[in-house]
């Protein structure tokens, strides 16, 4: 199938890394379903894609809700086409040290990251299997290696890697690859919130991270979008079950 006919679903695509990936996949010739919890929040990403000549659809859905995900995929099939690319980017943080972390904070992070990736991948895989071609890209994190104050987030992001490898094994025979991207420090609203949580200015926070990064700079959403573009491409068909750390230096 020609790339121009393919449809991608990118979750958490209203802003940040998800928005950058959605725009990049559109520039690569794919139709893009811009999925986020609040459909109206997707307008800026969708407008940007359409203004550049691409096809995009704003879709509001809670990725942790089974019925909501099934309904979202059905709508995407009807209005944009059958999705053969899924980027599971939706995520939240509820950071705290273990002894302060509530069960609700644990469950919320697990639900959005892991349950969400499972539900969206499961709902879309049948279209990939039917077409004997598909790409699943899951967003992990360097936090999967362990990070103080993020027992829930670290566990979820490590879980994304296990999910990725299993999807690669199960779906590989049907022409479907599954890979994970594990970003390091990327400038987003989420990392700005982290700086606020630990009580330092975002500028100081970025400077300190850059000084400790081998390439001596911090990451931007487009760095992740470039990697996603490769993993979704035709040329990446022999790359599956991998975790790529995009962190300006060696990780993992």
XYZ file of N, CA and C in Angstrom:
756
model
N 0.845 -1.203 0.000
C 0.000 0.000 0.000
C 0.874 1.245 0.000
N 0.478 2.232 -0.755
C 1.213 3.485 -0.822
C 1.103 4.241 0.492
N 2.193 4.862 0.908
C 2.218 5.585 2.178
C 1.169 6.666 2.266
N 0.798 7.259 1.142
C -0.197 8.326 1.150
C -1.574 7.831 1.557
N -1.790 6.539 1.475
C -3.085 5.977 1.834
C -3.107 5.477 3.278
N -1.983 5.476 3.932
C -1.918 4.950 5.283
C -2.431 5.960 6.305
N -2.931 5.426 7.399
C -3.491 6.261 8.459
C -2.810 5.922 9.773
N -2.388 6.946 10.481
C -1.747 6.780 11.780
C -2.638 7.339 12.879
N -2.595 6.697 14.029
C -3.252 7.212 15.232
C -2.156 7.558 16.223
N -2.134 8.801 16.671
C -1.144 9.233 17.651
C -1.885 9.689 18.901
N -1.670 8.993 20.007
C -2.349 9.382 21.247
C -1.539 10.441 21.988
N -2.233 11.231 22.778
C -1.576 12.327 23.488
C -0.970 13.322 22.524
N -1.685 13.585 21.416
C -1.109 14.361 20.319
C -1.533 15.829 20.293
N -2.176 16.292 21.344
C -2.606 17.692 21.360
C -1.432 18.653 21.514
N -0.357 18.162 22.135
C 0.786 19.047 22.399
C 2.057 18.220 22.563
N 3.161 18.903 22.724
C 4.423 18.252 23.060
C 4.901 17.226 22.048
N 5.423 16.117 22.564
C 5.988 15.073 21.714
C 4.933 14.510 20.761
N 3.728 14.279 21.257
C 2.678 13.712 20.418
C 2.338 14.597 19.234
N 2.249 15.896 19.471
C 1.947 16.840 18.394
C 3.064 16.840 17.353
N 4.309 16.810 17.815
C 5.452 16.803 16.894
C 5.446 15.541 16.039
N 5.124 14.403 16.647
C 5.065 13.146 15.893
C 3.924 13.182 14.880
N 2.773 13.680 15.294
C 1.626 13.757 14.385
C 1.958 14.610 13.161
N 2.584 15.746 13.389
C 2.940 16.638 12.276
C 3.983 15.989 11.366
N 4.945 15.307 11.953
C 5.989 14.668 11.156
C 5.413 13.533 10.304
N 4.535 12.718 10.882
C 3.954 11.620 10.112
C 3.075 12.152 8.987
N 2.423 13.278 9.237
C 1.649 13.901 8.166
C 2.562 14.355 7.033
N 3.690 14.954 7.393
C 4.630 15.403 6.357
C 5.225 14.217 5.598
N 5.198 13.035 6.233
C 5.664 11.814 5.572
C 4.596 11.230 4.643
N 3.406 11.833 4.648
C 2.364 11.404 3.729
C 1.230 10.595 4.327
N 1.201 10.456 5.648
C 0.136 9.678 6.276
C -1.025 10.588 6.693
N -2.238 10.027 6.656
C -3.357 10.676 7.315
C -3.184 10.455 8.808
N -3.520 11.445 9.635
C -3.237 11.329 11.067
C -4.475 11.616 11.913
N -4.808 10.655 12.769
C -5.829 10.871 13.791
C -5.121 11.418 15.023
N -5.442 12.652 15.369
C -4.832 13.328 16.513
C -5.726 13.063 17.720
N -5.294 12.141 18.558
C -6.133 11.676 19.661
C -5.646 12.243 20.986
N -6.569 12.752 21.767
C -6.242 13.235 23.101
C -7.508 13.184 23.950
N -7.340 13.384 25.242
C -8.480 13.306 26.164
C -9.537 14.349 25.819
N -9.085 15.548 25.486
C -9.977 16.656 25.141
C -9.889 16.917 23.642
N -10.963 16.628 22.925
C -10.936 16.780 21.467
C -10.624 18.205 21.035
N -11.163 19.198 21.764
C -10.938 20.595 21.392
C -9.471 20.989 21.513
N -8.739 20.306 22.408
C -7.313 20.611 22.592
C -6.485 20.165 21.388
N -7.062 19.324 20.538
C -6.351 18.814 19.360
C -6.380 19.795 18.187
N -7.188 20.854 18.304
C -7.428 21.756 17.178
C -6.147 22.357 16.614
N -5.239 22.780 17.487
C -4.009 23.430 17.008
C -3.166 22.480 16.169
N -3.021 21.241 16.627
C -2.251 20.247 15.873
C -2.923 19.929 14.544
N -4.234 19.732 14.595
C -4.990 19.407 13.377
C -4.922 20.553 12.370
N -5.115 21.772 12.858
C -5.070 22.940 11.967
C -3.708 23.070 11.298
N -2.659 22.831 12.072
C -1.296 22.924 11.547
C -1.078 21.910 10.428
N -1.574 20.700 10.634
C -1.428 19.646 9.620
C -2.219 19.992 8.362
N -3.433 20.444 8.553
C -4.279 20.764 7.404
C -3.740 21.956 6.622
N -3.231 22.941 7.329
C -2.671 24.120 6.659
C -1.463 23.754 5.799
N -0.774 22.680 6.186
C 0.386 22.216 5.424
C -0.021 21.253 4.308
N -1.322 21.046 4.157
C -1.815 20.194 3.082
C -2.073 18.752 3.461
N -1.998 18.445 4.745
C -2.197 17.070 5.191
C -3.632 16.763 5.582
N -3.880 15.476 5.847
C -5.197 15.033 6.322
C -5.102 14.721 7.796
N -6.013 15.302 8.584
C -5.985 15.069 10.025
C -7.398 15.092 10.594
N -7.568 14.362 11.676
C -8.861 14.277 12.359
C -8.630 14.383 13.859
N -9.353 15.281 14.509
C -9.277 15.406 15.971
C -10.210 14.377 16.598
N -9.689 13.626 17.548
C -10.480 12.586 18.202
C -10.298 12.693 19.713
N -11.413 12.855 20.419
C -11.358 12.888 21.877
C -11.636 11.520 22.450
N -10.748 11.032 23.292
C -10.952 9.722 23.906
C -10.047 9.563 25.119
N -10.543 8.842 26.108
C -9.742 8.436 27.261
C -9.139 7.084 26.905
N -7.833 7.044 26.704
C -7.207 5.800 26.230
C -7.310 4.656 27.240
N -7.631 4.980 28.487
C -7.749 3.921 29.486
C -9.152 3.317 29.539
N -10.065 3.867 28.728
C -11.449 3.406 28.700
C -11.682 2.513 27.482
N -12.003 1.258 27.712
C -12.116 0.284 26.627
C -13.158 0.693 25.588
N -14.354 1.048 26.032
C -15.413 1.420 25.104
C -15.047 2.692 24.340
N -14.415 3.627 25.033
C -14.012 4.878 24.401
C -12.985 4.665 23.298
N -12.037 3.765 23.537
C -11.007 3.464 22.533
C -11.626 2.762 21.332
N -12.510 1.807 21.572
C -13.161 1.095 20.469
C -13.976 2.058 19.616
N -14.669 2.985 20.278
C -15.474 3.965 19.548
C -14.586 4.911 18.751
N -13.465 5.292 19.329
C -12.538 6.201 18.646
C -11.973 5.552 17.383
N -11.576 4.287 17.485
C -11.026 3.586 16.318
C -12.098 3.433 15.241
N -13.323 3.127 15.645
C -14.418 2.989 14.673
C -14.637 4.302 13.933
N -14.569 5.410 14.660
C -14.754 6.713 14.027
C -13.609 7.023 13.062
N -12.390 6.685 13.463
C -11.227 6.921 12.603
C -11.345 6.125 11.308
N -11.773 4.873 11.419
C -11.965 4.030 10.229
C -12.979 4.683 9.291
N -14.067 5.186 9.850
C -15.134 5.786 9.043
C -14.724 7.105 8.395
N -14.006 7.936 9.151
C -13.752 9.299 8.692
C -12.375 9.519 8.056
N -11.425 8.640 8.370
C -10.070 8.839 7.853
C -9.541 7.624 7.113
N -9.922 6.451 7.588
C -9.445 5.206 6.988
C -8.949 4.250 8.055
N -8.726 3.003 7.657
C -8.267 1.981 8.598
C -6.844 2.286 9.065
N -6.616 2.364 10.370
C -5.289 2.700 10.876
C -4.330 1.517 10.831
N -3.154 1.749 10.248
C -2.124 0.709 10.250
C -0.868 1.191 10.973
N -0.931 2.387 11.552
C 0.158 2.911 12.372
C -0.434 3.418 13.676
N 0.135 2.972 14.787
C -0.283 3.458 16.104
C 0.937 3.943 16.871
N 0.849 5.155 17.385
C 1.892 5.677 18.257
C 1.269 5.908 19.629
N 1.657 5.080 20.584
C 1.125 5.179 21.948
C 1.983 6.150 22.754
N 1.553 7.401 22.743
C 2.311 8.472 23.389
C 1.608 9.043 24.614
N 0.310 8.802 24.762
C -0.442 9.392 25.871
C 0.193 9.029 27.209
N 0.335 10.014 28.069
C 0.939 9.754 29.373
C 0.685 10.874 30.359
N 0.758 10.534 31.614
C 0.638 11.513 32.691
C 1.705 11.212 33.740
N 1.970 12.171 34.593
C 2.836 11.927 35.751
C 2.074 12.243 37.033
N 2.347 11.467 38.041
C 1.831 11.700 39.392
C 2.989 11.394 40.339
N 4.031 12.224 40.255
C 5.288 11.938 40.940
C 5.185 12.094 42.456
N 5.862 11.213 43.146
C 6.006 11.300 44.591
C 6.941 10.187 45.062
N 7.550 10.398 46.207
C 8.341 9.325 46.798
C 7.404 8.193 47.214
N 7.930 6.989 47.258
C 7.122 5.802 47.486
C 6.228 5.928 48.715
N 6.782 6.415 49.830
C 6.000 6.431 51.062
C 4.880 7.478 51.036
N 4.955 8.385 50.073
C 3.906 9.405 49.921
C 2.945 9.100 48.783
N 3.274 8.108 47.950
C 2.480 7.846 46.746
C 1.183 7.127 47.088
N 0.077 7.676 46.594
C -1.228 7.061 46.844
C -1.504 5.964 45.822
N -2.420 5.090 46.162
C -2.835 4.043 45.230
C -3.469 4.674 43.991
N -4.207 5.765 44.186
C -4.819 6.456 43.053
C -3.758 6.984 42.091
N -2.654 7.522 42.640
C -1.574 8.031 41.800
C -0.895 6.895 41.038
N -0.747 5.757 41.682
C -0.173 4.585 41.024
C -1.093 4.116 39.890
N -2.377 3.938 40.218
C -3.336 3.411 39.248
C -3.537 4.347 38.055
N -3.561 5.647 38.308
C -3.789 6.612 37.221
C -2.684 6.537 36.177
N -1.443 6.471 36.641
C -0.305 6.408 35.710
C -0.290 5.085 34.954
N -0.536 3.995 35.646
C -0.592 2.693 34.981
C -1.706 2.638 33.937
N -2.846 3.217 34.279
C -4.002 3.161 33.383
C -3.757 3.894 32.076
N -3.214 5.097 32.145
C -3.008 5.884 30.929
C -1.900 5.285 30.078
N -0.762 4.973 30.686
C 0.386 4.480 29.920
C 0.180 3.046 29.428
N 0.032 2.127 30.345
C 0.026 0.708 29.981
C -1.326 0.215 29.478
N -2.377 0.476 30.253
C -3.711 0.056 29.806
C -4.062 0.754 28.487
N -3.716 2.040 28.395
C -4.005 2.794 27.177
C -3.302 2.226 25.959
N -2.010 1.907 26.111
C -1.250 1.344 24.989
C -1.799 -0.023 24.595
N -2.172 -0.815 25.587
C -2.757 -2.134 25.322
C -4.073 -1.993 24.551
N -4.955 -1.132 25.026
C -6.277 -0.998 24.408
C -6.183 -0.456 22.980
N -5.360 0.560 22.781
C -5.256 1.163 21.446
C -4.589 0.202 20.463
N -3.556 -0.495 20.917
C -2.880 -1.470 20.055
C -3.817 -2.618 19.704
N -4.563 -3.089 20.684
C -5.487 -4.212 20.445
C -6.591 -3.827 19.464
N -7.099 -2.602 19.610
C -8.194 -2.164 18.748
C -7.746 -1.974 17.303
N -6.501 -1.538 17.124
C -6.012 -1.231 15.772
C -5.358 -2.413 15.071
N -4.884 -3.398 15.835
C -4.078 -4.459 15.214
C -4.828 -5.254 14.163
N -6.151 -5.363 14.308
C -6.882 -6.174 13.326
C -6.809 -5.565 11.926
N -6.719 -4.240 11.859
C -6.604 -3.584 10.554
C -5.208 -3.793 9.970
N -4.225 -3.842 10.855
C -2.852 -4.110 10.416
C -2.738 -5.546 9.905
N -3.303 -6.479 10.653
C -3.251 -7.895 10.271
C -3.970 -8.113 8.939
N -5.121 -7.438 8.768
C -5.874 -7.572 7.515
C -5.045 -7.100 6.324
N -4.279 -6.022 6.520
C -3.503 -5.451 5.424
C -2.089 -6.023 5.339
N -1.758 -6.924 6.279
C -0.422 -7.551 6.308
C 0.693 -6.499 6.393
N 0.397 -5.404 7.069
C 1.382 -4.320 7.239
C 0.952 -3.453 8.418
N 1.902 -3.151 9.286
C 1.572 -2.269 10.397
C 2.801 -1.836 11.171
N 2.635 -0.745 11.892
C 3.708 -0.207 12.721
C 3.115 0.246 14.065
N 3.698 -0.253 15.140
C 3.328 0.214 16.475
C 4.572 0.820 17.110
N 4.446 2.043 17.588
C 5.549 2.725 18.272
C 5.061 3.127 19.657
N 5.709 2.616 20.683
C 5.347 2.928 22.057
C 6.371 3.867 22.678
N 5.877 4.853 23.409
C 6.782 5.794 24.063
C 7.130 5.305 25.457
N 8.395 4.934 25.619
C 8.919 4.583 26.929
C 9.633 5.821 27.474
N 10.703 5.649 28.217
C 11.437 6.777 28.796
C 12.715 6.261 29.429
N 13.702 7.144 29.567
C 14.887 6.773 30.340
C 14.517 6.502 31.792
N 13.353 6.985 32.224
C 12.880 6.709 33.589
C 12.618 5.225 33.806
N 12.490 4.459 32.710
C 12.326 3.010 32.833
C 13.511 2.372 33.549
N 14.645 3.069 33.538
C 15.854 2.574 34.206
C 15.858 2.889 35.695
N 14.818 3.608 36.147
C 14.709 3.991 37.555
C 14.900 5.483 37.735
N 14.013 6.110 38.492
C 14.101 7.547 38.714
C 13.425 7.909 40.024
N 14.151 8.562 40.879
C 13.646 8.930 42.195
C 12.326 9.703 42.085
N 11.349 9.310 42.873
C 10.067 9.996 42.893
C 9.115 9.563 41.798
N 9.508 8.525 41.042
C 8.672 8.095 39.919
C 8.471 6.575 39.895
N 8.174 5.986 41.033
C 7.964 4.535 41.069
C 6.869 4.117 40.088
N 5.794 4.894 40.021
C 4.687 4.555 39.118
C 5.079 4.773 37.653
N 5.634 5.925 37.352
C 6.004 6.275 35.974
C 7.116 5.355 35.455
N 8.117 5.099 36.286
C 9.219 4.221 35.889
C 8.728 2.806 35.604
N 7.850 2.315 36.467
C 7.307 0.969 36.268
C 6.464 0.907 34.999
N 5.673 1.950 34.739
C 4.843 1.983 33.534
C 5.708 2.028 32.279
N 6.763 2.830 32.309
C 7.614 2.972 31.132
C 8.459 1.719 30.894
N 8.824 1.019 31.967
C 9.487 -0.279 31.803
C 8.496 -1.290 31.233
N 7.263 -1.213 31.694
C 6.211 -2.089 31.183
C 5.969 -1.882 29.701
N 6.088 -0.645 29.236
C 5.922 -0.358 27.814
C 6.949 -1.117 26.973
N 8.138 -1.309 27.540
C 9.173 -2.042 26.812
C 8.825 -3.523 26.707
N 8.303 -4.089 27.787
C 7.886 -5.493 27.752
C 6.720 -5.707 26.805
N 5.772 -4.772 26.826
C 4.632 -4.837 25.915
C 5.116 -4.782 24.465
N 6.035 -3.878 24.192
C 6.570 -3.705 22.840
C 7.183 -4.997 22.318
N 8.022 -5.618 23.117
C 8.704 -6.836 22.683
C 7.719 -7.983 22.443
N 6.674 -8.047 23.267
C 5.671 -9.096 23.086
C 4.839 -8.854 21.825
N 4.466 -7.605 21.576
C 3.726 -7.285 20.356
C 4.562 -7.616 19.120
N 5.876 -7.361 19.217
C 6.766 -7.667 18.087
C 6.761 -9.160 17.782
N 6.754 -9.979 18.821
C 6.755 -11.436 18.646
C 5.414 -11.915 18.079
N 4.312 -11.413 18.648
C 2.988 -11.896 18.250
C 2.560 -11.402 16.864
N 2.898 -10.154 16.547
C 2.384 -9.543 15.320
C 3.363 -9.593 14.146
N 4.619 -9.942 14.427
C 5.622 -10.015 13.367
C 5.221 -10.882 12.181
N 4.622 -12.049 12.408
C 4.240 -12.903 11.285
C 3.216 -12.267 10.335
N 2.588 -11.184 10.775
C 1.573 -10.519 9.955
C 2.083 -9.218 9.333
N 3.407 -9.056 9.325
C 3.978 -7.866 8.707
C 3.909 -6.618 9.569
N 3.742 -6.829 10.874
C 3.609 -5.702 11.801
C 4.845 -5.623 12.696
N 5.462 -4.457 12.758
C 6.580 -4.255 13.678
C 6.123 -3.474 14.896
N 6.811 -3.659 16.001
C 6.547 -2.903 17.220
C 7.881 -2.509 17.835
N 8.041 -1.234 18.097
C 9.265 -0.709 18.698
C 8.935 0.345 19.735
N 9.900 0.607 20.597
C 9.707 1.629 21.625
C 10.783 2.705 21.508
N 10.384 3.927 21.769
C 11.320 5.044 21.866
C 11.373 5.458 23.333
N 12.582 5.559 23.857
C 12.757 5.967 25.250
C 13.464 7.327 25.281
N 12.699 8.410 25.328
C 13.314 9.736 25.336
C 14.040 10.020 26.648
N 15.089 10.824 26.525
C 15.708 11.402 27.709
C 14.972 12.686 28.023
N 15.696 13.712 28.451
C 15.063 14.987 28.789
C 14.628 15.698 27.508
N 13.324 15.933 27.398
C 12.753 16.637 26.256
C 11.988 17.858 26.780
N 12.147 18.991 26.135
C 11.457 20.201 26.566
C 9.967 20.088 26.248
N 9.154 19.915 27.284
C 7.698 19.851 27.148
C 7.074 20.464 28.397
N 5.751 20.580 28.371
C 5.046 21.057 29.566
C 5.279 20.111 30.740
N 5.431 18.820 30.438
C 5.613 17.836 31.498
C 6.958 18.021 32.207
N 8.030 18.298 31.442
C 9.329 18.503 32.085
C 9.383 19.858 32.787
N 8.621 20.819 32.294
C 8.530 22.105 32.993
C 7.872 21.906 34.355
N 6.869 21.036 34.401
C 6.187 20.741 35.661
C 7.124 20.026 36.635
N 8.006 19.191 36.085
C 8.987 18.503 36.932
C 9.923 19.509 37.599
N 10.380 20.485 36.826
C 11.247 21.522 37.384
C 10.545 22.266 38.513
N 9.277 22.576 38.293
C 8.496 23.277 39.314
C 8.352 22.422 40.565
N 8.154 21.116 40.345
C 7.968 20.202 41.485
C 9.211 20.145 42.370
N 10.397 20.164 41.721
C 11.624 20.063 42.521
C 12.158 21.429 42.943
N 11.434 22.487 42.552
C 11.747 23.813 43.072
C 12.883 24.554 42.400
N 13.092 24.331 41.116
C 14.119 25.084 40.385
C 13.480 25.717 39.152
N 14.094 26.775 38.643
C 13.561 27.397 37.434
C 13.776 26.466 36.256
N 12.889 26.550 35.281
C 12.997 25.660 34.126
C 14.285 25.919 33.352
N 14.701 27.186 33.278
C 15.938 27.517 32.560
C 17.154 26.891 33.243
N 17.195 26.972 34.569
C 18.302 26.361 35.317
C 18.271 24.839 35.178
N 17.058 24.297 35.200
C 16.883 22.861 35.070
C 17.409 22.381 33.713
N 17.038 23.082 32.651
C 17.489 22.722 31.301
C 19.006 22.836 31.177
N 19.571 23.887 31.772
C 21.018 24.097 31.686
C 21.780 22.978 32.393
N 21.284 22.562 33.543
C 21.974 21.514 34.298
C 21.899 20.177 33.579
N 20.766 19.902 32.954
C 20.618 18.653 32.204
C 21.530 18.657 30.972
N 21.565 19.778 30.266
C 22.419 19.884 29.071
C 23.886 19.655 29.419
N 24.317 20.178 30.567
C 25.714 20.047 30.984
C 26.099 18.595 31.251
N 25.106 17.776 31.619
C 25.361 16.375 31.941
C 25.111 15.443 30.747
N 24.650 16.006 29.628
C 24.327 15.205 28.445
C 25.511 15.212 27.477
N 25.959 14.042 27.007
C 27.145 13.993 26.148
C 27.102 14.935 24.949
N 25.948 15.096 24.305
C 25.892 15.995 23.143
C 25.723 17.457 23.562
N 25.678 17.678 24.864
C 25.655 19.023 25.443
C 24.468 19.876 25.000
N 23.351 19.238 24.851
C 22.118 19.995 24.654
C 20.949 19.177 25.173
N 19.811 19.831 25.303
C 18.609 19.121 25.711
C 17.818 18.718 24.480
N 16.934 17.784 24.659
C 16.146 17.299 23.542
C 14.901 18.136 23.300
N 14.422 18.086 22.077
C 13.175 18.763 21.715
C 12.236 17.719 21.105
N 10.931 17.993 21.095
C 9.978 17.009 20.572
C 10.310 16.508 19.172
N 10.886 17.370 18.349
C 11.220 16.961 16.986
C 12.267 15.851 16.952
N 13.117 15.770 17.973
C 14.088 14.672 18.041
C 13.375 13.326 18.111
N 12.289 13.280 18.868
C 11.512 12.049 19.003
C 10.710 11.792 17.733
N 10.202 12.868 17.134
C 9.421 12.733 15.904
C 10.261 12.148 14.765
N 11.527 12.556 14.675
C 12.420 12.006 13.648
C 12.571 10.498 13.817
N 12.733 10.063 15.058
C 12.908 8.637 15.335
C 11.632 7.865 15.019
N 10.494 8.420 15.393
C 9.215 7.776 15.092
C 9.021 7.657 13.584
N 9.416 8.695 12.862
C 9.294 8.692 11.399
C 10.067 7.522 10.798
N 11.267 7.297 11.293
C 12.062 6.166 10.802
C 11.384 4.836 11.113
N 10.939 4.655 12.358
C 10.356 3.379 12.768
C 9.067 3.058 12.022
N 8.354 4.096 11.585
C 7.106 3.907 10.845
C 7.360 3.670 9.353
N 8.556 4.002 8.901
C 8.855 3.962 7.472
C 8.927 2.538 6.917
N 8.830 2.459 5.604
C 8.962 1.190 4.900
C 10.350 0.590 5.164
N 11.350 1.452 5.216
C 12.726 0.996 5.381
C 13.042 0.380 6.727
N 12.147 0.558 7.698
C 12.385 0.023 9.038
C 11.683 -1.320 9.254
N 11.309 -1.971 8.159
C 10.552 -3.209 8.263
C 11.271 -4.379 8.913
N 12.590 -4.290 9.056
C 13.348 -5.376 9.690
C 13.797 -4.982 11.099
N 13.279 -3.863 11.575
C 13.561 -3.398 12.934
C 12.311 -3.624 13.768
N 12.367 -4.517 14.736
C 11.186 -4.796 15.550
C 11.593 -5.304 16.930
N 10.807 -4.949 17.908
C 11.067 -5.356 19.285
C 12.211 -4.598 19.939
N 12.563 -3.450 19.374
C 13.710 -2.692 19.872
C 13.284 -1.508 20.748
N 14.170 -1.144 21.655
C 13.993 0.056 22.476
C 15.119 1.014 22.105
N 14.762 2.143 21.533
C 15.756 3.125 21.112
C 15.767 4.279 22.101
N 16.889 4.428 22.793
C 17.034 5.545 23.734
C 17.468 6.784 22.959
N 16.606 7.787 22.966
C 16.895 9.051 22.285
C 17.156 10.066 23.397
N 18.421 10.089 23.828
C 18.730 10.809 25.059
C 20.047 11.596 25.002
N 20.612 11.725 23.812
C 21.832 12.495 23.695
C 23.079 11.796 24.223
N 22.950 10.508 24.465
C 24.074 9.738 24.989
C 23.632 8.310 25.274
N 24.560 7.445 25.692
C 24.226 6.039 25.906
C 23.362 5.821 27.141
N 22.324 5.021 26.961
C 21.446 4.620 28.063
C 21.112 3.156 27.867
N 20.437 2.595 28.839
C 19.963 1.220 28.704
C 20.987 0.195 29.120
